[in-house]
Structure formats: C-alpha cells, structure tokens
Coordinates of C-alpha atoms and ligand atoms in Angstrom, one line a residue:
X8 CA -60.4 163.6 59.4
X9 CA -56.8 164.3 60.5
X10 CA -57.0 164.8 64.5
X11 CA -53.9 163.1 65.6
X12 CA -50.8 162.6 65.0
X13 CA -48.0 159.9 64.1
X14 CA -44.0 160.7 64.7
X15 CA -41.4 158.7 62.9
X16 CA -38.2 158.5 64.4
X17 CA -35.6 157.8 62.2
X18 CA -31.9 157.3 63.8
X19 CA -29.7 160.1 62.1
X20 CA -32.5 162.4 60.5
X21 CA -35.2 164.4 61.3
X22 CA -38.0 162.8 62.6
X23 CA -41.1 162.9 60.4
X24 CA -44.8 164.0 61.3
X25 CA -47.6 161.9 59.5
X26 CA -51.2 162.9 60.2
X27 CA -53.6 160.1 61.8
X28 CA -56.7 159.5 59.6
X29 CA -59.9 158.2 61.0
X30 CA -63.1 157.1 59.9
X31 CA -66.7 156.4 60.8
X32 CA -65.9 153.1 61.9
X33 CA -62.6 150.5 61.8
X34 CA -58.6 150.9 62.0
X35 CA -57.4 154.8 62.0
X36 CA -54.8 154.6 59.3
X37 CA -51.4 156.9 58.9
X38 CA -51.7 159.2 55.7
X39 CA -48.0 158.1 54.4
X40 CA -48.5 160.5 51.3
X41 CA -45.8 163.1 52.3
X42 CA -43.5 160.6 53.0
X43 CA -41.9 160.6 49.9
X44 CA -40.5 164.1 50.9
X45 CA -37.7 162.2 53.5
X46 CA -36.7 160.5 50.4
X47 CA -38.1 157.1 51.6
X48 CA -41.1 154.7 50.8
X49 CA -43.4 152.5 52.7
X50 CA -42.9 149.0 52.0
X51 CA -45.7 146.3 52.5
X52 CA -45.6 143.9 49.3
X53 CA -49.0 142.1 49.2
X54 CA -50.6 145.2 50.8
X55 CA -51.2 143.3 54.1
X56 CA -51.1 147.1 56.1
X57 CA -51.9 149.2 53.2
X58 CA -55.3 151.4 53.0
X59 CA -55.2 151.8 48.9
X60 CA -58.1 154.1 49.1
X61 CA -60.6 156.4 50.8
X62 CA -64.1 154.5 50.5
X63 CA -67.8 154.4 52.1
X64 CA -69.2 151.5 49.6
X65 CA -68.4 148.1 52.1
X66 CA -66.7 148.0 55.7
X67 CA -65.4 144.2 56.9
X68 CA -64.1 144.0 60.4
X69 CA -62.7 140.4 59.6
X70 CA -62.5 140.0 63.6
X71 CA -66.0 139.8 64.2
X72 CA -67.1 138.6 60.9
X73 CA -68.9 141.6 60.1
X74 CA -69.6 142.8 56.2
X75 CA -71.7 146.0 55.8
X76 CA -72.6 147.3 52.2
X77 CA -73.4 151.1 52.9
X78 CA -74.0 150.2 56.7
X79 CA -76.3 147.2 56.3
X80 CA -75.6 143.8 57.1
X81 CA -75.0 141.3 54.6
X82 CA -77.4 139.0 56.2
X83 CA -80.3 141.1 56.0
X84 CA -79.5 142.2 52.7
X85 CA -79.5 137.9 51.9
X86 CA -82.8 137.7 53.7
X87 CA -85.0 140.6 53.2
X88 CA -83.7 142.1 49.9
X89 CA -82.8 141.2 46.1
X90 CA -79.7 141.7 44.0
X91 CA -81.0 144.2 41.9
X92 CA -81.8 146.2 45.2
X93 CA -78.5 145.7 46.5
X94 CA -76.8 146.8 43.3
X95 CA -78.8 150.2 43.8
X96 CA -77.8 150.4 47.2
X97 CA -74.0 149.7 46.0
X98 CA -74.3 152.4 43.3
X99 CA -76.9 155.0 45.0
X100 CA -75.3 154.4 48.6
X101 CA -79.1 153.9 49.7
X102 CA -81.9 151.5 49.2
X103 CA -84.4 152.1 46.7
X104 CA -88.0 152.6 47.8
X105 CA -90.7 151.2 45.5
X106 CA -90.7 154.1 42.9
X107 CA -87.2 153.8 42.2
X108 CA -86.7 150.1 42.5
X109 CA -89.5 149.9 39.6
X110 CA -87.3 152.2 37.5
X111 CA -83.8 150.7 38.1
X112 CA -85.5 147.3 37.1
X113 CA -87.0 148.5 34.2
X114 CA -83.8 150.0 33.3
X115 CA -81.8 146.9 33.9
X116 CA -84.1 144.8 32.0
X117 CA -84.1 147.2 28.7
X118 CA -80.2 146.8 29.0
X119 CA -80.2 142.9 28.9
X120 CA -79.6 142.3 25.0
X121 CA -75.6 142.1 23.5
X122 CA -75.4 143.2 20.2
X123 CA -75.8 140.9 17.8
X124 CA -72.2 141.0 16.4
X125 CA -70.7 140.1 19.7
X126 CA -72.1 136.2 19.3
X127 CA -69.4 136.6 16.2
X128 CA -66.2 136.7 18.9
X129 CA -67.4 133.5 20.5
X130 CA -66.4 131.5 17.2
X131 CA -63.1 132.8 17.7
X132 CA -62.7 130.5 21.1
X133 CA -62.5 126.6 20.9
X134 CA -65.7 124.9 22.0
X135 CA -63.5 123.6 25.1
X136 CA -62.3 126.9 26.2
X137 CA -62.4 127.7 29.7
X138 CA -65.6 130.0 30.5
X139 CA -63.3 132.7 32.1
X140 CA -60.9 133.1 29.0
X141 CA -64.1 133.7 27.2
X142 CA -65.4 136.1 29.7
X143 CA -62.1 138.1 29.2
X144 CA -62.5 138.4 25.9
X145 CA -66.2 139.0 25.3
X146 CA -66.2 141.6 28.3
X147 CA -63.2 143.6 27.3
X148 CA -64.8 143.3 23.7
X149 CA -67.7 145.6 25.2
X150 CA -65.8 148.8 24.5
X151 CA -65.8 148.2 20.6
X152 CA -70.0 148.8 20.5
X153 CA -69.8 151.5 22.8
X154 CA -68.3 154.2 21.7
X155 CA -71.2 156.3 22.5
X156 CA -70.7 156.7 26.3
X157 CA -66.6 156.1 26.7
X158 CA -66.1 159.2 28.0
X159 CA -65.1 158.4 31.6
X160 CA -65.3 162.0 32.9
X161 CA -69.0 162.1 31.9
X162 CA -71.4 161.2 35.0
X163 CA -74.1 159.9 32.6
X164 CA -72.1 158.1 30.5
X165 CA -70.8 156.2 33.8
X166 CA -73.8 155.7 34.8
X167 CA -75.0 154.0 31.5
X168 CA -71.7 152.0 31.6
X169 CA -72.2 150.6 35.0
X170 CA -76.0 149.4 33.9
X171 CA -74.9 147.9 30.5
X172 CA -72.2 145.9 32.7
X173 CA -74.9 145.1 35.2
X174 CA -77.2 143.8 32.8
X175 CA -75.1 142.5 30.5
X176 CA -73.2 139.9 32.4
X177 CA -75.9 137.8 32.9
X178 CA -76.6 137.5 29.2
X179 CA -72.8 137.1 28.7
X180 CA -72.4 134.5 31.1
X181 CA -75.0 132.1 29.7
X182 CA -73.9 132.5 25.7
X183 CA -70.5 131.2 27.3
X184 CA -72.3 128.0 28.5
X185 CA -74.0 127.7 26.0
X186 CA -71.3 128.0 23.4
X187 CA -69.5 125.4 25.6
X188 CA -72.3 123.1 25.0
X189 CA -72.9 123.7 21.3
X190 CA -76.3 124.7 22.6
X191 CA -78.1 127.9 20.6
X192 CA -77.8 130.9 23.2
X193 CA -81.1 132.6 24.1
X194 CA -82.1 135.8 24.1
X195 CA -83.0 137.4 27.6
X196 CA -86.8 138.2 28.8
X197 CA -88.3 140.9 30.2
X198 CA -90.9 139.0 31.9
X199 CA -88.5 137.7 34.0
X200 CA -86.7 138.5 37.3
X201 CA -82.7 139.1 37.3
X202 CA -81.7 135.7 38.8
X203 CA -85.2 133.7 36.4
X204 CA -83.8 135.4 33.5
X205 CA -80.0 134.0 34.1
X206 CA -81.6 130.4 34.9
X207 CA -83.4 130.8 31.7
X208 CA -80.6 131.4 29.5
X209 CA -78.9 129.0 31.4
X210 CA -80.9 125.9 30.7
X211 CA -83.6 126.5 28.5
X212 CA -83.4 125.8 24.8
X213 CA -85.5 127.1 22.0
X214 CA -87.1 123.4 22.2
X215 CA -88.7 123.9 25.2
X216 CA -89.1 126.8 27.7
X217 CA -89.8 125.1 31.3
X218 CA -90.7 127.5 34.2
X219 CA -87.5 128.4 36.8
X220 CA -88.4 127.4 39.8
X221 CA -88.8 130.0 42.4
X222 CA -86.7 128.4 44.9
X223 CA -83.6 127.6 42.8
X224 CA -84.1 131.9 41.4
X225 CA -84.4 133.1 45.1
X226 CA -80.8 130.9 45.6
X227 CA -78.9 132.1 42.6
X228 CA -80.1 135.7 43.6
X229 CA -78.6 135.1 47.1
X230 CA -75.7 133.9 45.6
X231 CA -75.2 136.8 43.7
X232 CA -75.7 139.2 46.7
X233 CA -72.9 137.2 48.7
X234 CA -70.8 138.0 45.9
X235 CA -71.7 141.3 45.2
X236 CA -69.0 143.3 47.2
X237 CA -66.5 142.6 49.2
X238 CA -64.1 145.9 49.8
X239 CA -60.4 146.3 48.6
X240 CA -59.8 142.6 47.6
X241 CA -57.3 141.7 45.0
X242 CA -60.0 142.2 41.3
X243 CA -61.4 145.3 43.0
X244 CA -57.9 146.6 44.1
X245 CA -57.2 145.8 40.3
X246 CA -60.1 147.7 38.7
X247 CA -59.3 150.5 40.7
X248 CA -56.2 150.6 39.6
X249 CA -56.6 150.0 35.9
X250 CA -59.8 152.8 36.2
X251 CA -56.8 155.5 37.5
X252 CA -55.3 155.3 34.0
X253 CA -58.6 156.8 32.7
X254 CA -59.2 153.3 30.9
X255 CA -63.0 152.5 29.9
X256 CA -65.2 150.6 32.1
X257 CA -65.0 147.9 30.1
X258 CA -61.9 147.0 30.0
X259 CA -61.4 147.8 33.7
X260 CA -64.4 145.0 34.3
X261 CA -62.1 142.7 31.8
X262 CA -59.4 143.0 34.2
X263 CA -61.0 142.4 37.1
X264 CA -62.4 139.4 35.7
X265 CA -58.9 138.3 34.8
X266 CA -57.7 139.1 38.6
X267 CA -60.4 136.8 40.3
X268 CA -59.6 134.0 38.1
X269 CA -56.8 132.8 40.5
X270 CA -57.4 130.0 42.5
X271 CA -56.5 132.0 45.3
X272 CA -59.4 134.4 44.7
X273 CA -62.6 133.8 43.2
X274 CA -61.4 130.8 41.2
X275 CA -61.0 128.7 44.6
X276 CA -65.3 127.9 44.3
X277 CA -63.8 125.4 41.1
X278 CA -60.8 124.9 43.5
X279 CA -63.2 123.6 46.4
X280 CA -65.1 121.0 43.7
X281 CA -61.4 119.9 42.4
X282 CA -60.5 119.1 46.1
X283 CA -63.3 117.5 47.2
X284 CA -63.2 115.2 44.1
X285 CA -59.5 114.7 44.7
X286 CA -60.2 113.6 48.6
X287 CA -63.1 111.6 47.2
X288 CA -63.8 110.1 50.7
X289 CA -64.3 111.2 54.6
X290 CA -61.6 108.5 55.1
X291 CA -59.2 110.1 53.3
X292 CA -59.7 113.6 55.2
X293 CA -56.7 113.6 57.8
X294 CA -54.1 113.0 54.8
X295 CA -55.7 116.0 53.7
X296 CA -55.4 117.7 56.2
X297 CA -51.6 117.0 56.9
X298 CA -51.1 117.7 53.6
X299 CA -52.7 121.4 54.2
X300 CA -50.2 121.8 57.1
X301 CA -47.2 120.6 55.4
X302 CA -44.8 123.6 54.3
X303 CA -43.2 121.3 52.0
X304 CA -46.6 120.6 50.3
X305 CA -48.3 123.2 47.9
X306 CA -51.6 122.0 48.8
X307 CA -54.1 124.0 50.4
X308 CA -57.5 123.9 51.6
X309 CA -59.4 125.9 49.3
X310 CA -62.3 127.4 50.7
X311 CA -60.8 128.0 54.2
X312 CA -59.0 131.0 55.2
X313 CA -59.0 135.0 54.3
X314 CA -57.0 137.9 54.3
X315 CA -59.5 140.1 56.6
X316 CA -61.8 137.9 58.2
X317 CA -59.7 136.2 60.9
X318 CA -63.5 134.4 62.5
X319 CA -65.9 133.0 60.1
X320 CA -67.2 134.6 56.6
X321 CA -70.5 135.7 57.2
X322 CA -71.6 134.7 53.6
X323 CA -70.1 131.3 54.3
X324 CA -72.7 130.7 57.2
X325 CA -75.6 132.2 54.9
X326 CA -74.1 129.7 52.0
X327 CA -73.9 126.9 54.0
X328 CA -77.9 127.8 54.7
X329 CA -78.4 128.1 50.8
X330 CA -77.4 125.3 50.5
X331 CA -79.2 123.3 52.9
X332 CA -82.6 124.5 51.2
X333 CA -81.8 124.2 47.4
X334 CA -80.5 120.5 48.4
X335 CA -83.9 120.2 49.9
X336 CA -85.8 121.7 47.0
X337 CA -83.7 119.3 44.8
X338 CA -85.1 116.5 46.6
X339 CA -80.8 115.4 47.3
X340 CA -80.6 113.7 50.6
X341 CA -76.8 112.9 51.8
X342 CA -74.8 115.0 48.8
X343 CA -71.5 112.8 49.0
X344 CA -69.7 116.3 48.3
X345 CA -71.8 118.3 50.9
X346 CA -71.1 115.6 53.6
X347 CA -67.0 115.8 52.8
X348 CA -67.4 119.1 52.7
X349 CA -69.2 119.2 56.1
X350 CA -67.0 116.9 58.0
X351 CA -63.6 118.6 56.0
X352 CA -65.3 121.3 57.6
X353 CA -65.9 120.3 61.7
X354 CA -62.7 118.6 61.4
X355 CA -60.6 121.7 60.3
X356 CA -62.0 124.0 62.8
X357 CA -61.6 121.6 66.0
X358 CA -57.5 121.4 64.7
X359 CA -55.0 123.7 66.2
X360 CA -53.0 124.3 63.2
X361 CA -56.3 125.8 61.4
X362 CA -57.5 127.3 64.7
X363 CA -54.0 129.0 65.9
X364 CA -54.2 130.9 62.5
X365 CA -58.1 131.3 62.2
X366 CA -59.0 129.9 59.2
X367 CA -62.4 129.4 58.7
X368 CA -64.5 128.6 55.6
X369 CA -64.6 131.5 53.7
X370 CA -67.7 132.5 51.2
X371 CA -66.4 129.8 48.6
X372 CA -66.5 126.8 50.8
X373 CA -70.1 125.5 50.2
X374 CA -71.0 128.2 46.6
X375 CA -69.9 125.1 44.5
X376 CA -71.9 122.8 45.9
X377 CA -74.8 124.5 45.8
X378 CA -74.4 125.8 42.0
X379 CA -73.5 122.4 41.2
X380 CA -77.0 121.1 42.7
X381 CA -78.7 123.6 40.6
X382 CA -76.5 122.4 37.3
X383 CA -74.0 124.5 36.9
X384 CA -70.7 123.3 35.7
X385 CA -67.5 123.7 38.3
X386 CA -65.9 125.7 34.9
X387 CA -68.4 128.0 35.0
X388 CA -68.4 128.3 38.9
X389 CA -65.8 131.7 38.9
X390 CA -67.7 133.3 36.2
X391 CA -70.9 133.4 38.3
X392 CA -68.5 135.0 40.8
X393 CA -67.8 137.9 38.3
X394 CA -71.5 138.4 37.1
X395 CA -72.4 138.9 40.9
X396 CA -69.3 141.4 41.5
X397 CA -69.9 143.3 38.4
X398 CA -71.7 145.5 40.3
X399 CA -69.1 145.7 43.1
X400 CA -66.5 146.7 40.6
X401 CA -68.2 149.1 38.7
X402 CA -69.3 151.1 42.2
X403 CA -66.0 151.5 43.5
X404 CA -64.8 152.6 39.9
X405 CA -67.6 155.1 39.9
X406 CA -66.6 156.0 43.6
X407 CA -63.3 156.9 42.4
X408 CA -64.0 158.6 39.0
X409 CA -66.9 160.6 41.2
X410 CA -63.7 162.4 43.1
X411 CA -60.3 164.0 42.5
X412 CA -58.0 160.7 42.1
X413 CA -54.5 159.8 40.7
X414 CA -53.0 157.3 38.4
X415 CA -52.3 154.6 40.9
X416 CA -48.3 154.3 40.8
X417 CA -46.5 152.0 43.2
X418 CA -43.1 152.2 43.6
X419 CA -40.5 149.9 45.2
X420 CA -37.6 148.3 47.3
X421 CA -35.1 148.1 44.4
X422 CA -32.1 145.6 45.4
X423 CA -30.7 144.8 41.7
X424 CA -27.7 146.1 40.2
X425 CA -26.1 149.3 40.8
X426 CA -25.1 151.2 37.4
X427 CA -22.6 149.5 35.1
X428 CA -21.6 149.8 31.9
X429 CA -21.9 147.5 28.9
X430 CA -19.2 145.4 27.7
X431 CA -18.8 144.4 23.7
X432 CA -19.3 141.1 23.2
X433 CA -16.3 140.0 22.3
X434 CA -15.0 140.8 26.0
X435 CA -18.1 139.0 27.9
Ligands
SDX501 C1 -61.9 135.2 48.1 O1 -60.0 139.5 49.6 C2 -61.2 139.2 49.5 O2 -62.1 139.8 50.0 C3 -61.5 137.9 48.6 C4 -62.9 137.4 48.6 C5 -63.8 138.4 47.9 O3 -65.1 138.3 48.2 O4 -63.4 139.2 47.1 O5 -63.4 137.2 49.9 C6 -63.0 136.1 47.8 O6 -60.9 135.3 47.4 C7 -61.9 134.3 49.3 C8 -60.6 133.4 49.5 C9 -60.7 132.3 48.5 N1 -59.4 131.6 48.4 C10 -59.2 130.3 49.0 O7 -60.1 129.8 49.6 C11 -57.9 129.7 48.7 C12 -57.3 129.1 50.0 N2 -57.0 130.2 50.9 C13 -55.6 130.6 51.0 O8 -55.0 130.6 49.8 C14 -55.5 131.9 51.9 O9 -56.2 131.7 53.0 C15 -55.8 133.2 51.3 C16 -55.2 133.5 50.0 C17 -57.3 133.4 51.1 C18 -55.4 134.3 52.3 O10 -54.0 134.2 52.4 P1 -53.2 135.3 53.3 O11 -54.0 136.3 53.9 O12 -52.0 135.8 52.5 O13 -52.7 134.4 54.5 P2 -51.4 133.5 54.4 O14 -51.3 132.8 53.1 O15 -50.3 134.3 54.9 O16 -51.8 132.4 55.5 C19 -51.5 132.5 56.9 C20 -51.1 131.2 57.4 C21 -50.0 130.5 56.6 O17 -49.3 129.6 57.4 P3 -48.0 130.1 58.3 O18 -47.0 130.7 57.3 O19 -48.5 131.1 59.3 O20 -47.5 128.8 58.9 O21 -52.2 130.3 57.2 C22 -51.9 129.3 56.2 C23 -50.7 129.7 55.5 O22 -49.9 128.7 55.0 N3 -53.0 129.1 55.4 C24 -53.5 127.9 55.0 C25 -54.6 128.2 54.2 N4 -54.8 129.6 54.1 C26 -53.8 130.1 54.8 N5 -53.1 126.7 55.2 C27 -53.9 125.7 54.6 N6 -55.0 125.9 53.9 C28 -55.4 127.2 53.6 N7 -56.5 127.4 52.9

C-alpha cells in the first residue's frame, strides 16, 4: 500500500522520508511510525489528523455524508436489512444468505439469558441510579461468569465473546429499566425477534404480556442499525485501545460504554431532550441560538455538528424518517418536541454561523424523540446507544485481535518542569 512518498524538511537536520499509505477508498495517510527514529513525535491532541488504525469494517467521507459498513450504504442497510443481519455483516465482513442468517439468529437467541447471579449486582445500585452507571457495572461484571472463553488469543473464544455481548445487551438493558422502576425484570423469549424481544423486556410485566407492535419493533431495530457502527469515534477509539492491553472483551465493552456516556458523544440523545425542554418554546429559539454562538457561553446545540461529517448525518435524515412513521403509528399529531426540534432545526441550517462551520444534525438530533414516543425514558436514551454499538465495538476489537497489533501507547509534548531536586521541608 506504500507507493509514494512524503519528505519532511526539517531546518538544521536531515530531512526525513515517510511512506504514503493508501487505501481502497478516502484520505491517503503518512505512515509516521519511523518517525520516532529523528527523535521527534507527531502532535495532534484530540486526534483531529490522526489515522489510529488500519481498518475495512466502516468508511465515512463526512463531506458527502456518506457511511458504508463493509461497502454498503447505511440507508439500504436501514431499509432492506435487520440488525441482526448487519451485526453479521459487521463481524463476517459479508451479508448472510438465508442458511446462515438462520444460524446466527438461532445462535443469538440461545445466548439471550444472564446468569441468574448477575440480578444480585443490581441491588448494589440505588433505585435512582443513572442507567449508564449501572450498565458500567453490570457489563464489566460479565468477565466474573466467564471464565471459560477469556482467552483473547483464542478465535473461538472471541467469537463466543462477541455473541454473548451481542445478545446479552439487550437483556441487560431492560433489567436496568426495570430495576429503575421496581418493576420484576423478565426473562428474554425465543419466539421473538431481536428488537420484539428488547420491547418485551422493556414493557411487559409478568401481569400481562401484550403483543409488540410490529411497527414500533421495525423502529427500534432501525435505530439499532443507525447506531451500530460508526468508525474511529471516541468509545470505539477507546475499546481499541483498552483491547491492545490484552484486556477481556468484557471489560473493553465496559469502557466503551463509559466513553459514550459524555454528552459530547452518545450521551448528547439525553442532551437533545434536556435542551429542548430547557427552550421549552419555538419563541424562545433565537436566544438559543445566540447562546450556541456565544464563546463566552458553554451552551451548545446538542444534536448538531460532528467531527467527520462536515454535510448532513445520513442516519439523521433516515431518523428524522423514523420518526415521522412511529409518530404516525402512535397516532401523535404535532409532538411539541418534534416541532421545536424541526424549526431548531430549519432555523440552524439557514444561519451563517452554523452554516460557515457545517453543522448539521447529527444521528442524535431526532433518536430521542422517537424513543421517547415509543416510552423510553431520556435516562435510558445513551444506553440504547451502547446495546446498538455493542456490535460495532466488539468487531473492531476482533479486527484488531485477528492481526499482529501493539499496546496502544501515546506519547507527548512535555512542557513541565525540567529536572530539580527536592528541598527538606524546613527550607521550602
Ligand atoms: C456522536 O465520532 C463519532 O462518530 C460520534 C458518533 C458516533 O456514531 O459514534 O457520530 C456519535 O457522538 C455524534 C455527536 C453528538 N454530540 C453532540 O451532538 C454534541 C454537540 N456537538 C458538539 O459538541 C461538536 O459538534 C462535536 C463534539 C460533535 C464535534 O466537535 P469538534 O469536531 O471538536 O468540532 P469543534 O468543537 O472544534 O467545533 C468547530 C466549531 C467551533 O466553533 P469555532 O471555534 O470554529 O468558532 O463549531 C462550533 C465550535 O464552537 N460548534 C458548535 C457545535 N458544534 C461545534 N457550536 C454550537 N453548537 C454545536 N453543537
């Protein structure tokens, strides 16, 4: 992949020759790794022109709002395929035909069940605990009932790994609501698809068992493929690096669960839903959006910009779409929240200060409406986020474990003390 060249031309030393990598398709990037040998680093805090890694799972070209997972558009993936189908795809790097689909199903759905001891953990977390502490907790917990397939060099025990996690999450994700809500938790069923199961142990109790309806399942399995990869960003970057110490997969899930907690991640979906209750009315919009310019002012629009995509999110316009038909099925005409969030949203894009820097609505803009409208609380809004990127985590761990790596090991622009030596404290 190295067919050019890059020359760095530093005054008073030797210049240095750094090979020009390129790939199938996006920015050719310059392999800095010998660099070290001239005794100097890169620097690029925030990673804003840093490749981290070598990867064929998802390609974004954030200028034409493009998101492939293994060379298929998210779009058609949203329209004419399934989670479960694009978690194979993720993990397999192609589709499944019928045959296999059948298999990875039935695998997934024997895989559904947490052992019984792990409801004990939950009684360890107030009642009022915010879902993603929880999720921290239970997740990393994992590791402690597995001890049978920790062994990170072995193929098949990632490859049982990355199904429990896949089918687990779900499972995980509802006994946190439900413990929230004092509610019993219910046990998974195998009659039932991926997103029908979650919905189930979601709202039903062990009073009554009401059917899921089909339209609200085929929503929350789009959602979950909208969030199912997205490249380098900051909880992937994060299990990747805590996978290069040769930690287990559970724990490397645990800490990208704790990564996209930050509002500025996947935590901005409870962001958005804070917002708009805090603007409260269209009239109130153009304070808003002075405030969002203001330097002096901490506020930001949350739901609107990205690191890559400098056009719109293509999961944002298939969202917004999502939304329109659950709203529909939910018989909600004029959502006060989706008609802010519409006008926040024409108003924004017509201003220069958001158009000069291209900042669009990015894929959690209109997620917490919709999962709102199907009855999901705005605390448990980031936690669906991380059940949908399980899968997105666990393949690029397995992409990296599947081929010589190294401990990821940053170094750094050091500008504190030179050496000095300690005084006693008497002469301080
Ligand atoms: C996700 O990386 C991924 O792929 C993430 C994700 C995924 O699927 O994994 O896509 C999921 O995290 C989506 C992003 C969700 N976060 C939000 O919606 C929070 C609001 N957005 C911002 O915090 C911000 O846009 C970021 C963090 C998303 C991106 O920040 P960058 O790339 O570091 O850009 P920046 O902060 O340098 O902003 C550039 C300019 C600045 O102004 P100037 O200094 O040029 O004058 O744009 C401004 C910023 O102040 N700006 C905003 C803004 N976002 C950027 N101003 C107001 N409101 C905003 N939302």
């Amino acid at each position: 992949m190295a067919d050019k060249k890059a020359q760095l031309i530093i005054e008073g030393a030797a210049p240095v020759e750094l090979p020009i990598l390129t790939g199938t398709v996006g920015p050719e990037v310059i392999d800095v790794r010998t660099l070290t040998a001239s005794g100097r680093f890169t620097f690029d805090p925030g990673f804003m022109s840093t490749a981290s890694c070598e990867s064929k799972i998802t390609y974004i070209d954030g200028d034409k709002g493009i998101l492939l997972h293994r060379g298929y558009p998210i779009e058609q993936l949203a329209e004419k395929s399934d989670y479960l189908e694009t978690c194979y795809l993720l993990l397999n790097g192609e589709l499944p035909n019928a045959e296999q689909k059948a298999q990875f199903v039935s695998t997934v759905k024997n895989h559904t069940m947490v052992h019984e001891q792990l409801k004990t953990f939950f009684n360890g977390f107030r009642r009022d605990a915010h879902p993603m502490a929880i999720m921290c907790g239970v997740v990393g917990a994992l590791s402690a009932f597995y001890h049978d397939s920790l062994d990170i060099k072995n193929p098949q025990h990632r490859e049982i790994s990355a199904i429990r996690l896949i089918a687990k999450m779900p499972t995980l994700a509802a006994m946190v609501y439900k413990y929230s809500m004092g509610q019993p938790m219910m046990y998974p069923r195998n009659d039932l698809s991926y997103a029908e199961n979650f919905l189930h142990m979601m709202f039903n109790t062990p009073c009554e068992i009401k059917p899921i309806s089909p339209v609200l399942a085929r929503a929350m399995d789009r959602i979950f493929i909208l969030h199912a990869d997205h490249e380098q960003n900051a909880s992937t970057s994060t299990v990747r690096l805590a996978g290069s110490s040769g930690a287990n997969p559970f724990a490397c899930i645990a800490a990208g669960i704790a990564a996209l907690w930050g509002p500025a991640h996947g935590g901005a979906n409870e962001a958005v839903l804070s917002m708009l209750d805090e603007i409260g009315d269209v009239s109130n919009i153009d304070k808003y959006i002075a405030k969002a310019k203001d330097k002096d002012d901490p506020f930001k629009l949350m739901g609107f910009g990205h690191r890559v995509y400098k056009n719109f999110d293509p999961r944002a316009t298939v969202m917004k779409q999502t939304c329109d038909e659950v709203l529909a099925e939910l018989g909600i005409k004029n959502d006060p929240q989706l008609e802010l969030a519409m006008r926040l949203d024409e108003i924004a894009r017509n201003d220069p200060y958001f158009k000069e820097r291209n900042l669009y609505p990015n894929v959690d803009f209109y997620s917490g409406i919709i999962l709102k409208a199907i009855g999901i609380p705005t605390s448990m809004f980031t936690v669906i986020f991380a059940l949908a990127r399980t899968v997105g985590w666990i393949s690029h761990w397995k992409e990296m474990l599947s081929s010589p790596y190294k401990i990821g090991r940053p170094r750094q622009l050091y500008t504190g003390e030179t050496q000095r030596d300690v005084k006693d404290l008497e002469t301080r």
